[in-house]
Short mmCIF file of C-alpha atoms and ligand atoms in Angstrom, two decimals:
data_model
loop_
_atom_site.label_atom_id
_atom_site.label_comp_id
_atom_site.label_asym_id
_atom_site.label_seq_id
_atom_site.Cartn_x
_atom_site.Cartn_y
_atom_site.Cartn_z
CA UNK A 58 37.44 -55.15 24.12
CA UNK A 59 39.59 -56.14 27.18
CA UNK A 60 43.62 -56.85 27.51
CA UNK A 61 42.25 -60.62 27.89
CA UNK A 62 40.12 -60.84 24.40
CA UNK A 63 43.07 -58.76 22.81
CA UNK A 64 45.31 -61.34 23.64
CA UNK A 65 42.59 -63.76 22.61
CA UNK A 66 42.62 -62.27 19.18
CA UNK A 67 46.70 -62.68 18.58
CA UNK A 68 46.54 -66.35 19.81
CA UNK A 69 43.65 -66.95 17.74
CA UNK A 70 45.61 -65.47 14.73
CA UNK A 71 48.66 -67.24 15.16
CA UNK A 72 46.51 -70.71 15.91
CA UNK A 73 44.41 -70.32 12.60
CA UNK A 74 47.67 -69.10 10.72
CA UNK A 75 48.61 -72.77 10.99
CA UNK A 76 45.33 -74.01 8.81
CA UNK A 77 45.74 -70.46 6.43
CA UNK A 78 45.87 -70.77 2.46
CA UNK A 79 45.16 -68.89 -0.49
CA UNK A 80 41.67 -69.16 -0.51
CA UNK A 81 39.48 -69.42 -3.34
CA UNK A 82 37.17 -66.93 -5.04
CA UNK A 83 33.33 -67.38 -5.03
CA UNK A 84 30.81 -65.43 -6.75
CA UNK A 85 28.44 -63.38 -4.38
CA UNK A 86 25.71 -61.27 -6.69
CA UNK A 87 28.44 -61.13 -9.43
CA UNK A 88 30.95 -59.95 -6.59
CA UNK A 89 34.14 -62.62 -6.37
CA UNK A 90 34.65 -63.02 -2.57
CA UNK A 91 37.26 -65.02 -0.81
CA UNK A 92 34.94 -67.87 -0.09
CA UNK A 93 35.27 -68.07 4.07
CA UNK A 94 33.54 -64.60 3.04
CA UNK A 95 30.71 -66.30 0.66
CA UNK A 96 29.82 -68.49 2.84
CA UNK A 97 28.85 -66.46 5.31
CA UNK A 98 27.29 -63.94 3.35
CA UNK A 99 23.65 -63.83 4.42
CA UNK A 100 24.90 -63.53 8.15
CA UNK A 101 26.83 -60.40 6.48
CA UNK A 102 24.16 -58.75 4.53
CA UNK A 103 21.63 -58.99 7.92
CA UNK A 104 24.02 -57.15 9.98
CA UNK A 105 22.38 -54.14 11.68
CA UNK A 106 24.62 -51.24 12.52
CA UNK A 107 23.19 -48.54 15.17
CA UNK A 108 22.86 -45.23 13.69
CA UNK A 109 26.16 -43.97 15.20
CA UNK A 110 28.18 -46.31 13.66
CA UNK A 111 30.49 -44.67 11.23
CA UNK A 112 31.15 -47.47 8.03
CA UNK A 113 34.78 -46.55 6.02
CA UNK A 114 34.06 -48.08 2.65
CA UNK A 115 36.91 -48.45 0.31
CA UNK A 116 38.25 -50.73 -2.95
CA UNK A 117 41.25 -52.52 -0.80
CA UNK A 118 44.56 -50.49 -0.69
CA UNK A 119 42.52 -47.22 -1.23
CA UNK A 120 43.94 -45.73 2.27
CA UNK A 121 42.06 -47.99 4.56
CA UNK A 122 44.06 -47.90 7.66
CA UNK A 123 45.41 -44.35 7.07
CA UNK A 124 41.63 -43.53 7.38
CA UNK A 125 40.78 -46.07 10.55
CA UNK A 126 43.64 -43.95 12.31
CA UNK A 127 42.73 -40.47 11.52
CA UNK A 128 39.40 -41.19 12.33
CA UNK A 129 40.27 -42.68 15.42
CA UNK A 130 42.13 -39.83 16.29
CA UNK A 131 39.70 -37.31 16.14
CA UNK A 132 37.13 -39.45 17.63
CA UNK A 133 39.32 -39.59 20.43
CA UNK A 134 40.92 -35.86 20.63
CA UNK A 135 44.23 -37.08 19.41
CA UNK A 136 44.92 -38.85 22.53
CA UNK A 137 47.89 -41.38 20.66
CA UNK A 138 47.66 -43.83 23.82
CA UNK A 139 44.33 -44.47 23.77
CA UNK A 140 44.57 -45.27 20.00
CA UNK A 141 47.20 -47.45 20.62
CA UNK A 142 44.95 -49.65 22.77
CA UNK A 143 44.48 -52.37 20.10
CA UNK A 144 45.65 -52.97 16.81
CA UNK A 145 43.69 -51.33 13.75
CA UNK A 146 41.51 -54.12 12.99
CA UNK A 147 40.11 -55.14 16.54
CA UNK A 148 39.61 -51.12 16.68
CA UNK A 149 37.69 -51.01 14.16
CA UNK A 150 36.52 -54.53 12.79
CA UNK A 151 36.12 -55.37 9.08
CA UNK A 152 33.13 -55.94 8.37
CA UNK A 153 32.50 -58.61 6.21
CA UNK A 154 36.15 -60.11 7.23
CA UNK A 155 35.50 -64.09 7.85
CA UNK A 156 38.79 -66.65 8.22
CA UNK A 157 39.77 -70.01 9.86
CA UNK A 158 38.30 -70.28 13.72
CA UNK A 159 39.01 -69.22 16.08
CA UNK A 160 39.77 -65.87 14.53
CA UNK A 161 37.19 -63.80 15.42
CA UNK A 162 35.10 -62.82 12.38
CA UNK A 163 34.10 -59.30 12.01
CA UNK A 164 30.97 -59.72 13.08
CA UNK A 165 32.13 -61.25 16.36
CA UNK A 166 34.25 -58.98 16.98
CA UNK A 167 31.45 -56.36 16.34
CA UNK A 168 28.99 -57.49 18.65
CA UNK A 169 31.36 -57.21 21.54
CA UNK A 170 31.65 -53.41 20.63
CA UNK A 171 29.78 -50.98 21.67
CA UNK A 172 28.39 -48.34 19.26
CA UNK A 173 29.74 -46.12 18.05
CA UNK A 174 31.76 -48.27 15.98
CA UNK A 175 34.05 -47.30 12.85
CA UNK A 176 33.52 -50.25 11.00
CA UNK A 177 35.48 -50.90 7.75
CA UNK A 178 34.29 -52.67 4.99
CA UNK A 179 35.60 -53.42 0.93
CA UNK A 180 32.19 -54.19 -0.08
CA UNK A 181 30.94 -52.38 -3.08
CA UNK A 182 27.97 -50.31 -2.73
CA UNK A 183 25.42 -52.47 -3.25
CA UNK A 184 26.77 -55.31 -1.23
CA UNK A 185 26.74 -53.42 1.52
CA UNK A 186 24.25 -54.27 4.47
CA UNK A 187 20.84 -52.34 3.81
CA UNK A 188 20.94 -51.32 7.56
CA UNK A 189 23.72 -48.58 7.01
CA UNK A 190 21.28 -46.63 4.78
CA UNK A 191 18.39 -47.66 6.32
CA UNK A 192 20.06 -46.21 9.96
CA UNK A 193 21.05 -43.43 7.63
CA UNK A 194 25.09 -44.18 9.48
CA UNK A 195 27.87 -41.92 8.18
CA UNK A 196 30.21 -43.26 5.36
CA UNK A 197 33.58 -42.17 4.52
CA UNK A 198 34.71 -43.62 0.98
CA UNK A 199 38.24 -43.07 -0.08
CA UNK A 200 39.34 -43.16 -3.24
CA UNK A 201 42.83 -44.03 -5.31
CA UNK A 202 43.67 -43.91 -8.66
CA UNK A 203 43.40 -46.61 -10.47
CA UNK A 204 47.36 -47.18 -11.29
CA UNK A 205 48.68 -47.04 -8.24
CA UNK A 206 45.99 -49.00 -6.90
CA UNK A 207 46.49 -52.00 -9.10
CA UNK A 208 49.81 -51.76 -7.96
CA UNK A 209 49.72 -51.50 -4.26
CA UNK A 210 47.10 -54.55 -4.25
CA UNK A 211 49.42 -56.25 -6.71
CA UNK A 212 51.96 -56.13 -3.93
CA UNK A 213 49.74 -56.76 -0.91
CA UNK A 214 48.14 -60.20 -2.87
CA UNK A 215 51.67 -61.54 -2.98
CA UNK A 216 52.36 -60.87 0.63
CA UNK A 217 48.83 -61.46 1.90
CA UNK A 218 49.21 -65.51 1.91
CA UNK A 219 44.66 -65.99 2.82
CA UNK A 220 44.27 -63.81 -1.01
CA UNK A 221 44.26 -65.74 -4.18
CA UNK A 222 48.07 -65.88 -6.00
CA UNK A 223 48.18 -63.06 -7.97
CA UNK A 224 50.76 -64.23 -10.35
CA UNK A 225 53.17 -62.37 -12.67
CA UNK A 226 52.28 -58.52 -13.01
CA UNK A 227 52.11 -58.41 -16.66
CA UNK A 228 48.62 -61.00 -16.19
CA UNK A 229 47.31 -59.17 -12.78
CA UNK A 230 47.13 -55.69 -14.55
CA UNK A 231 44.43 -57.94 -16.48
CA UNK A 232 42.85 -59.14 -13.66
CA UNK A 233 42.37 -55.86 -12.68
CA UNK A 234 41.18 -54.62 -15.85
CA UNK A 235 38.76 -57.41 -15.97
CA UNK A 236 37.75 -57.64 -12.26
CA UNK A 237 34.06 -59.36 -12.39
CA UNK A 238 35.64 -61.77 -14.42
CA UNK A 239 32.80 -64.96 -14.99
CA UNK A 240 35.93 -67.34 -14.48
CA UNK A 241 36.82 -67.15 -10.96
CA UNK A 242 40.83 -67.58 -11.55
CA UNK A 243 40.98 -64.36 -13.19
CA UNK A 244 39.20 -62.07 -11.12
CA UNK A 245 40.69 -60.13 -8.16
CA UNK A 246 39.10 -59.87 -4.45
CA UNK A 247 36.26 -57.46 -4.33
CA UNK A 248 35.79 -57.48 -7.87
CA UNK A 249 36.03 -54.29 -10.47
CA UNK A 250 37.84 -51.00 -9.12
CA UNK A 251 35.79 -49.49 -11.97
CA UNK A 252 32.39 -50.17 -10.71
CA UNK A 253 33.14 -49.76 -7.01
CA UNK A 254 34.69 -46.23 -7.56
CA UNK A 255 31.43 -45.79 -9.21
CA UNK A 256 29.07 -46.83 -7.38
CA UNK A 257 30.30 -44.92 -4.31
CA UNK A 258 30.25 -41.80 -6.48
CA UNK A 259 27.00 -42.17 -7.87
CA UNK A 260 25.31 -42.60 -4.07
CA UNK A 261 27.45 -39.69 -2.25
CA UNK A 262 24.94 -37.29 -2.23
CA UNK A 263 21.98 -39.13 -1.77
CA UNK A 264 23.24 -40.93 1.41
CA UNK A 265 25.37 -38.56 2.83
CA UNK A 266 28.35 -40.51 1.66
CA UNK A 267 31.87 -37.99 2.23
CA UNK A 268 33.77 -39.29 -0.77
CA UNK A 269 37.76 -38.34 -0.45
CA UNK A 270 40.72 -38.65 -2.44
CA UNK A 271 44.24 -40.56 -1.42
CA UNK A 272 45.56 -38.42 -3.54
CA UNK A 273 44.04 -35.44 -1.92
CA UNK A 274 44.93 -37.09 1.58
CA UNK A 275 48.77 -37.06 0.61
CA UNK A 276 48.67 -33.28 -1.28
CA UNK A 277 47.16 -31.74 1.75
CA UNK A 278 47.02 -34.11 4.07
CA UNK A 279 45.83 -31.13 7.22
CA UNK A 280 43.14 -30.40 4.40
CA UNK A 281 41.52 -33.79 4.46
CA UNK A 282 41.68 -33.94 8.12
CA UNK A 283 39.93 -31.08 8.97
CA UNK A 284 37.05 -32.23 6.26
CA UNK A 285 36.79 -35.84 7.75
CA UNK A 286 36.80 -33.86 11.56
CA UNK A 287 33.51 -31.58 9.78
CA UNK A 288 31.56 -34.80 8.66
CA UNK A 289 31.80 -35.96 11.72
CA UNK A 290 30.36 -32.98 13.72
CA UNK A 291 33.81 -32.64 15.57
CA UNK A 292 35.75 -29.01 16.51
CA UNK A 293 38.99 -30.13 17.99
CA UNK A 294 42.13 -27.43 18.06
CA UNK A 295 44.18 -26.87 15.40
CA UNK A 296 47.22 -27.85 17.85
CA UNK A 297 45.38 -30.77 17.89
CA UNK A 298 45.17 -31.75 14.28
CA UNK A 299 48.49 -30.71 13.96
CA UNK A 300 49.11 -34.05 16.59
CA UNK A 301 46.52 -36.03 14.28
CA UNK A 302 48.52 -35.22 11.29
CA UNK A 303 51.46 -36.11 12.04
CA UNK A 304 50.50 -39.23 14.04
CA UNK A 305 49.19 -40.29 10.64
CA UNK A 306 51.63 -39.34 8.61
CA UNK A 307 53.43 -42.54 6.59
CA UNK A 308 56.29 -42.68 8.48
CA UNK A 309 54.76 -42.40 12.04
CA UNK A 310 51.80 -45.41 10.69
CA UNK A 311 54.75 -47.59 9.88
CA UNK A 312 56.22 -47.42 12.97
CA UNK A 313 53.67 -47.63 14.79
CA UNK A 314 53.02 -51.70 15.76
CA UNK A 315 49.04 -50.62 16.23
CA UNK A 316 48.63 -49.23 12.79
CA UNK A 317 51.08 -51.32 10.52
CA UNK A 318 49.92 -54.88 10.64
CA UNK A 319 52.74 -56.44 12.35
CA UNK A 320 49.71 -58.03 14.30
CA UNK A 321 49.66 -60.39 11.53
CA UNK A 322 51.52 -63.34 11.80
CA UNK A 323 54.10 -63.98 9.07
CA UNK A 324 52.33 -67.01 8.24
CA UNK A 325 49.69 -64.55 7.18
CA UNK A 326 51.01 -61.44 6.22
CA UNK A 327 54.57 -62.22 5.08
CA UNK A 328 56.11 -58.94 5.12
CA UNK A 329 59.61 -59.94 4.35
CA UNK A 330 57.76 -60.45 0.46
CA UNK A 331 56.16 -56.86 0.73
CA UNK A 332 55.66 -54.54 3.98
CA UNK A 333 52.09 -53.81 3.97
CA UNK A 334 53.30 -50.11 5.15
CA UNK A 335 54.87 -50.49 1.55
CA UNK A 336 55.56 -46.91 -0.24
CA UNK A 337 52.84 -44.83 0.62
CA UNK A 338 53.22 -42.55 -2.73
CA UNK A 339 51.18 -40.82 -5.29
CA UNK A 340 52.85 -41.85 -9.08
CA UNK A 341 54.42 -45.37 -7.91
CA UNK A 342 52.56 -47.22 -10.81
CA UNK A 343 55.46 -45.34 -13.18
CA UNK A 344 58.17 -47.96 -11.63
CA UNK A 345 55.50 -50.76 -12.64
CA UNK A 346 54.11 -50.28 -16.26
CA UNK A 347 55.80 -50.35 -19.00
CA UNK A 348 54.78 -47.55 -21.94
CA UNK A 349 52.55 -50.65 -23.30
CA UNK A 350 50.76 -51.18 -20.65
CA UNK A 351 50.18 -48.01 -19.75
CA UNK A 352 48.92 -47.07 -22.88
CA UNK A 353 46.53 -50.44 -22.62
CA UNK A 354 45.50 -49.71 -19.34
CA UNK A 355 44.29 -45.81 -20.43
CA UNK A 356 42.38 -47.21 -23.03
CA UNK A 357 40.49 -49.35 -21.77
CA UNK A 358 40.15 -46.75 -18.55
CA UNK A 359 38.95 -44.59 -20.99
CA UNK A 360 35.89 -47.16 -21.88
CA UNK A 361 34.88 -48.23 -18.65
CA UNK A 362 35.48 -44.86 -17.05
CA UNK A 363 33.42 -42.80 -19.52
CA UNK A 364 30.58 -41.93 -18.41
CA UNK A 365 31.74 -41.17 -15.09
CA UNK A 366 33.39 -37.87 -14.03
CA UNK A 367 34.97 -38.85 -11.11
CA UNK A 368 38.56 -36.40 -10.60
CA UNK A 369 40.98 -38.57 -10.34
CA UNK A 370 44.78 -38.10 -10.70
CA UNK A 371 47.59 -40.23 -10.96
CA UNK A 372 50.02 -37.59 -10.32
CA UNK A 373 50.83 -34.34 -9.11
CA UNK A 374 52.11 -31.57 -11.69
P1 A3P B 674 51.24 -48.71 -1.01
O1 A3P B 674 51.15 -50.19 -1.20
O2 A3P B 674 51.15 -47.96 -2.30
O3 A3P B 674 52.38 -48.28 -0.18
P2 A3P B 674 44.81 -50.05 2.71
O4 A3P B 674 44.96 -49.54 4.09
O5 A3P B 674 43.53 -49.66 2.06
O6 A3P B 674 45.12 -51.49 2.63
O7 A3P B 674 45.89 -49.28 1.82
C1 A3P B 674 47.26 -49.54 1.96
C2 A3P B 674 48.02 -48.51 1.15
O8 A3P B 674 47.93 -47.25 1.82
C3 A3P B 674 49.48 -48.86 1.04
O9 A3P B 674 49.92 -48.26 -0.19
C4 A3P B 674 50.04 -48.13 2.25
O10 A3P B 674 51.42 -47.90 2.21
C5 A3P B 674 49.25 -46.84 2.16
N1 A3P B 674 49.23 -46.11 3.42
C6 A3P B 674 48.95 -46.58 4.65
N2 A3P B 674 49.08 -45.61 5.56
C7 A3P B 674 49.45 -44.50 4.90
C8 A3P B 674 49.76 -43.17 5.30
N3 A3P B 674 49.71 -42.79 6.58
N4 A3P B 674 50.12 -42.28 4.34
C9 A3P B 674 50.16 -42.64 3.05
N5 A3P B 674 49.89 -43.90 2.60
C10 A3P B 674 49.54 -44.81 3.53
#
């Protein structure tokens, strides 16, 4: 993408952040999508990625943009001023990512790239476009526990004015617990953490899907790094990934104006309610629930999380 269609991109935002609202959630396949998104779902679902496209598939406020920028580091040797070229999302589009014109959609924004692209997306498995598996692309899926994901998305839906209002915490932990709800009002974007945790896990091996932890990423964060550089074929120096992690490290991502969203207009992303660079921790959802709903939330984690062995943790001992 040029300087001029980078500029394009902010003036678009900030003339389509005059029209933004909360929008509504429609059903796609069972899935509730913000409904710009619905609508333009069969234009989604055709897309056809080239087989070097890499697709970073996560449940939103898994460690999206951590991942974008690590990847984008190693596919570019750690070089920190090329990867500051752009901000994250005109980097590496988002997929299925449709709002008010002239914002580019993800698509559009896509087919002005040329492969290979890292592509996010939040769609669960089977939502996502046949041609990734059919092009047999890489996937990275990341993964956070289910606690502190409720609560980082808790935070981001009450800063992040285009997603439905999430309401008082007490109801959004139900939301969340509930997440293909048939009533539209209390379901969450994306749908069930449960069954897209799932149905990554359950697909890893058979397409070549490298399925990774945020709480791994923050315990051993050099670890991860080095696995996400094999997946992708790469050998870079370990002075090198030394750069890469700390270049992604929390701290560094929220200052940096290319990783932490500050694109966003505050008409958009209002991050005087909630910085979307929030805490960045493993064990935050212990400031959130009360002993109640903790003890609701396990139980009916335990249900809908029993026949899958998927090692999660919510803390470190
Ligand atoms: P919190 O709200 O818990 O702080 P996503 O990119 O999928 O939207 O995820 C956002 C979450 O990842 C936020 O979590 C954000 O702070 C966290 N995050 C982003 N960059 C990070 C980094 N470099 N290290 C640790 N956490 C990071």
């Amino acid at each position: 993408m040029s300087e001029d269609e980078e500029l394009s991109y902010s003036a678009a935002i900030q003339e389509a952040s005059k029209s933004i609202c909360r929008f509504p959630l429609i059903p796609v396949k069972g899935i509730p999508l913000m409904s710009y998104i619905a609508n333009n779902f069969d234009a989604i679902s055709a897309f056809c990625p080239d087989s070097s496209d890499l697709l970073i598939a996560t449940y939103p406020k898994a460690g999206t943009t951590w991942t974008q920028e690590i990847v984008d580091l190693l596919l570019h040797n750690g070089d920190a001023e090329t990867c500051r070229r752009a901000p994250t999302p005109v980097r590496s589009p988002f997929l299925e990512i449709c709002n008010p014109p002239p914002i580019p959609t993800g698509l559009e924004l896509l087919s002005k790239m040329a492969p290979p692209r890292i592509i996010k997306t939040h769609l669960p498995f089977q939502l996502v476009p046949a041609g990734f598996w059919e092009k047999k692309c890489k996937a990275i899926y990341i993964a956070r526990n289910a606690k502190d994901n409720v609560v980082s998305y808790y935070h981001f839906d009450r800063m992040n004015l285009t997603q439905p209002e999430p309401g008082p915490w007490e109801g959004y932990i139900h939301k969340f617990m509930h997440g293909e709800c048939i009533l539209m009002c209390s379901a969450v974007p994306w749908g069930s953490w449960y069954d897209h945790v799932k149905g990554y896990w359950e697909e890893r091996d058979k397409r070549n899907i490298l399925y990774i932890f945020y709480e791994d990423m923050k315990e051993n964060p050099r670890r991860e790094v080095e696995r996400i550089m094999r997946y992708l074929d790469l050998s870079l120096s370990d002075d090198i990934i030394t750069r890469i992690v700390e270049l992604t490290s929390f701290t560094a991502m929220k200052e940096n104006p290319m990783a932490n969203y500050t694109c966003i207009p505050k008409s958009v992303f209002d991050q005087s309610i909630s910085a979307f660079m929030r805490k960045g921790e493993v064990g935050d959802w212990k400031n959130h629930f009360t002993p109640e709903q903790s003890a609701e939330f396990d139980a009916d984690y335990e249900r809908q999380m029993k026949q899958a062995d998927i090692p999660f943790r919510t803390e470190f001992y």
